Amino acid sequence: MLKCAIIGLGKIAQTSHVPAYLSRRVKKKISVVGGVDISEENSKDFKKLIPGAEIFSNTDDLFKNLDIDFVDICVPPSLHAKYLNAALKYNVGIICEKPFTKELKEAALLKRKLLEKKPVFIPCHQYKYSPVWKNFKSFSDKTTGGNFLQFNIFRNTADLGYDKNNPGWRTDKKLSGGGILSDTGTHYLYLSSWILDKPIQVSVFNDTLKHNKYSVEDTSVVILKCEKGIAEINLTWAADRRANNAFISDGKRSMSYDGKKICFYDKDKAKEIHVPDASDKRTYLAFYEDLFLDFANAMKAKKFDRSLIEESYESVKLLDLCYKSAEKKKTLIVS
Ligand SMILES: NC(=O)c1ccc[n+]([C@@H]2O[C@H](COP(=O)([O-])OP(=O)(O)OC[C@H]3O[C@@H](n4cnc5c(N)ncnc54)[C@H](O)[C@@H]3O)[C@@H](O)[C@H]2O)c1
């Protein structure tokens, strides 16, 4: 049984990571024995979910008192680098929430250290486990190029965190690194690179349409040219409601997702592809369960996977280039 400690016992830890760890499939392999947080309130709430876990206010006390196989980092992005370094110091495996780090410099440094120390590592790029995006990926895999991919992500506000002292960290650039582009856009940047292969150039327009008090953009339009086509990623916290949809076409066939189902079109023939209901919480939790199981298997096999470190670093590098493109109002080449 692998022993895990979660660092940052807020919303994502309590509402997604813990239920996934406690699921029938994962609890056979992983036991959450510890936690780290500076908020007493969140630590107490976490103890209600996992009464046996011991909670500490810092990682030195955690590692002095408990024998841990890996940590799961769920603090806001500005703190990811601090806890990635702590995990490297104590030679444990690492699961890390997205975005990998808040800044590109931190990402480059951490990439070097991770490649040197070779821990078992996985970023929470859990959308790659979604049946919807797996269908989009296999659509593109059957093509040699020329794909047009579009994602539309509508929200009416930025989510609040559980940290009572600072629930609005997502809209504070110092803590988040950026607005909707960094918070939600990270998922669609790694998905676009996964579905359409290597990114080549990027052009981004960021703006504030509704939330003038945010110190970050509430709306972002990304155009990303990749080896197998063009992705357009439209993200906003300024819509009237929450909705998602997506579309891909290679010029002969297409696939569209309306937030509930996928329709596949081949010439005049249309076929519905069943995917689990995205509004059902169990659907979302299953992505985390699959990711945790892959991680547990890698820990058991002591399997170091360089590609996941590269993917984490590349997602921050692309995010950084997106912000530079928006600032300079220019199309930029991905080096
Ligand atoms: N993969 C996804 O789909 C997804 C979804 C939501 C959030 N996230 C990510 O998860 C992370 C946390 O987001 P959240 O919504 O749970 O935030 P949150 O504010 O609800 O939780 C953060 C927790 O970190 C704690 N914390 C703050 N400073 C700390 C410190 N110095 N040391 C230890 N703990 C500290 C807070 O007290 C709080 O309990 C972010 O990186 C976010 O981007 C990912």
Short mmCIF file of C-alpha atoms in Angstrom, two decimals, residues 113-262:
data_model
loop_
_atom_site.label_atom_id
_atom_site.label_comp_id
_atom_site.label_asym_id
_atom_site.label_seq_id
_atom_site.Cartn_x
_atom_site.Cartn_y
_atom_site.Cartn_z
CA LYS A 113 16.12 19.03 -10.96
CA LEU A 114 13.41 16.48 -11.75
CA LEU A 115 15.44 15.08 -14.65
CA GLU A 116 18.47 14.78 -12.34
CA LYS A 117 16.68 13.16 -9.39
CA LYS A 118 14.24 11.07 -11.45
CA PRO A 119 11.31 10.76 -9.04
CA VAL A 120 8.07 9.14 -10.21
CA PHE A 121 6.14 12.24 -11.24
CA ILE A 122 2.79 13.05 -12.84
CA PRO A 123 1.08 16.42 -13.46
CA CYS A 124 -2.70 16.66 -12.99
CA HIS A 125 -3.34 16.89 -16.73
CA GLN A 126 -6.34 14.69 -16.08
CA TYR A 127 -8.34 15.80 -19.15
CA LYS A 128 -6.21 13.32 -21.13
CA TYR A 129 -8.20 10.62 -19.32
CA SER A 130 -11.55 12.04 -20.52
CA PRO A 131 -13.38 9.80 -23.05
CA VAL A 132 -14.40 12.98 -24.94
CA TRP A 133 -10.83 14.12 -25.55
CA LYS A 134 -9.65 10.55 -26.18
CA ASN A 135 -12.20 10.48 -29.05
CA PHE A 136 -10.85 13.79 -30.39
CA LYS A 137 -7.32 12.41 -30.13
CA SER A 138 -8.17 9.22 -32.04
CA PHE A 139 -9.95 11.35 -34.70
CA SER A 140 -6.70 13.29 -35.24
CA ASP A 141 -4.56 10.13 -35.03
CA LYS A 142 -6.33 8.86 -38.17
CA THR A 143 -5.30 11.98 -40.12
CA THR A 144 -1.96 13.21 -41.39
CA GLY A 145 -2.79 16.89 -40.82
CA GLY A 146 -5.09 19.70 -41.89
CA ASN A 147 -7.28 19.56 -38.79
CA PHE A 148 -9.29 22.47 -37.43
CA LEU A 149 -9.94 22.09 -33.69
CA GLN A 150 -12.04 24.48 -31.63
CA PHE A 151 -12.72 24.60 -27.89
CA ASN A 152 -15.31 26.98 -26.34
CA ILE A 153 -15.25 27.32 -22.56
CA PHE A 154 -17.84 29.64 -21.03
CA ARG A 155 -18.02 30.55 -17.33
CA ASN A 156 -19.72 33.51 -15.62
CA THR A 157 -17.05 33.99 -12.96
CA ALA A 158 -13.75 32.64 -11.67
CA ASP A 159 -14.17 29.82 -9.12
CA LEU A 160 -13.40 30.67 -5.51
CA GLY A 161 -10.97 28.55 -3.47
CA TYR A 162 -11.61 27.27 0.07
CA ASP A 163 -8.80 29.35 1.62
CA LYS A 164 -10.85 31.76 3.78
CA ASN A 165 -7.95 34.24 3.90
CA ASN A 166 -7.73 34.41 0.15
CA PRO A 167 -10.53 32.62 -1.73
CA GLY A 168 -9.97 34.83 -4.78
CA TRP A 169 -6.34 33.84 -5.46
CA ARG A 170 -7.29 32.86 -9.06
CA THR A 171 -7.80 36.52 -9.96
CA ASP A 172 -4.67 37.77 -8.17
CA LYS A 173 -1.79 37.60 -10.67
CA LYS A 174 0.89 37.28 -7.93
CA LEU A 175 -0.67 34.02 -6.73
CA SER A 176 -2.12 32.54 -9.91
CA GLY A 177 0.27 33.76 -12.61
CA GLY A 178 -2.65 34.76 -14.86
CA GLY A 179 -6.40 34.62 -15.41
CA ILE A 180 -8.63 32.19 -17.27
CA LEU A 181 -5.86 31.46 -19.79
CA SER A 182 -3.59 30.08 -17.08
CA ASP A 183 -6.31 28.61 -14.84
CA THR A 184 -8.56 26.77 -17.32
CA GLY A 185 -6.56 27.40 -20.50
CA THR A 186 -3.68 25.22 -19.26
CA HIS A 187 -5.88 22.14 -19.78
CA TYR A 188 -6.69 23.14 -23.37
CA LEU A 189 -3.07 23.99 -24.22
CA TYR A 190 -1.79 20.53 -23.28
CA LEU A 191 -4.87 18.94 -24.91
CA SER A 192 -4.24 20.84 -28.18
CA SER A 193 -0.58 19.75 -28.18
CA TRP A 194 -1.64 16.17 -27.44
CA ILE A 195 -4.37 16.05 -30.12
CA LEU A 196 -2.61 18.04 -32.88
CA ASP A 197 1.06 17.35 -32.03
CA LYS A 198 3.86 19.83 -31.57
CA PRO A 199 2.86 23.55 -31.33
CA ILE A 200 4.54 25.76 -33.95
CA GLN A 201 3.17 29.28 -33.50
CA VAL A 202 0.70 31.11 -31.32
CA SER A 203 -1.39 34.25 -31.42
CA VAL A 204 -3.37 35.38 -28.38
CA PHE A 205 -5.83 38.14 -27.57
CA ASN A 206 -6.61 38.73 -23.87
CA ASP A 207 -9.17 41.17 -22.48
CA THR A 208 -11.42 42.03 -19.56
CA LEU A 209 -15.07 42.04 -20.63
CA LYS A 210 -16.92 41.92 -17.31
CA HIS A 211 -14.77 41.50 -14.18
CA ASN A 212 -12.97 44.82 -13.85
CA LYS A 213 -11.83 44.09 -10.29
CA TYR A 214 -9.74 41.09 -11.38
CA SER A 215 -6.03 41.88 -11.87
CA VAL A 216 -5.98 39.27 -14.66
CA GLU A 217 -7.80 38.72 -17.98
CA ASP A 218 -11.33 37.32 -17.80
CA THR A 219 -11.33 36.42 -21.50
CA SER A 220 -8.75 34.90 -23.80
CA VAL A 221 -8.74 33.83 -27.45
CA VAL A 222 -5.83 31.57 -28.42
CA ILE A 223 -4.94 30.52 -31.94
CA LEU A 224 -2.38 27.77 -31.90
CA LYS A 225 -0.81 26.32 -35.03
CA CYS A 226 0.39 22.77 -34.45
CA GLU A 227 1.96 20.13 -36.71
CA LYS A 228 -1.43 18.53 -37.43
CA GLY A 229 -3.59 21.64 -37.72
CA ILE A 230 -4.91 24.75 -36.02
CA ALA A 231 -6.55 24.94 -32.61
CA GLU A 232 -8.72 27.86 -31.55
CA ILE A 233 -9.28 28.04 -27.79
CA ASN A 234 -11.96 30.50 -26.64
CA LEU A 235 -12.08 31.00 -22.89
CA THR A 236 -14.20 33.39 -20.85
CA TRP A 237 -15.26 34.07 -17.27
CA ALA A 238 -17.56 36.78 -18.69
CA ALA A 239 -20.41 34.62 -20.06
CA ASP A 240 -23.94 34.42 -18.63
CA ARG A 241 -23.61 30.72 -17.76
CA ARG A 242 -21.36 27.70 -17.70
CA ALA A 243 -21.05 25.76 -20.96
CA ASN A 244 -18.45 23.82 -22.95
CA ASN A 245 -18.35 22.65 -26.52
CA ALA A 246 -15.77 21.56 -29.07
CA PHE A 247 -15.35 20.71 -32.74
CA ILE A 248 -12.75 19.04 -34.93
CA SER A 249 -12.68 18.53 -38.70
CA ASP A 250 -10.06 17.27 -41.14
CA GLY A 251 -12.00 18.61 -44.15
CA LYS A 252 -13.67 15.26 -44.89
CA ARG A 253 -15.01 14.17 -41.51
CA SER A 254 -15.87 16.02 -38.33
CA MET A 255 -16.70 15.50 -34.71
CA SER A 256 -18.61 17.87 -32.46
CA TYR A 257 -19.16 17.82 -28.72
CA ASP A 258 -22.04 19.84 -27.27
CA GLY A 259 -21.18 19.31 -23.60
CA LYS A 260 -23.22 16.08 -23.40
CA LYS A 261 -22.65 13.97 -26.47
CA ILE A 262 -20.32 13.59 -29.43
#
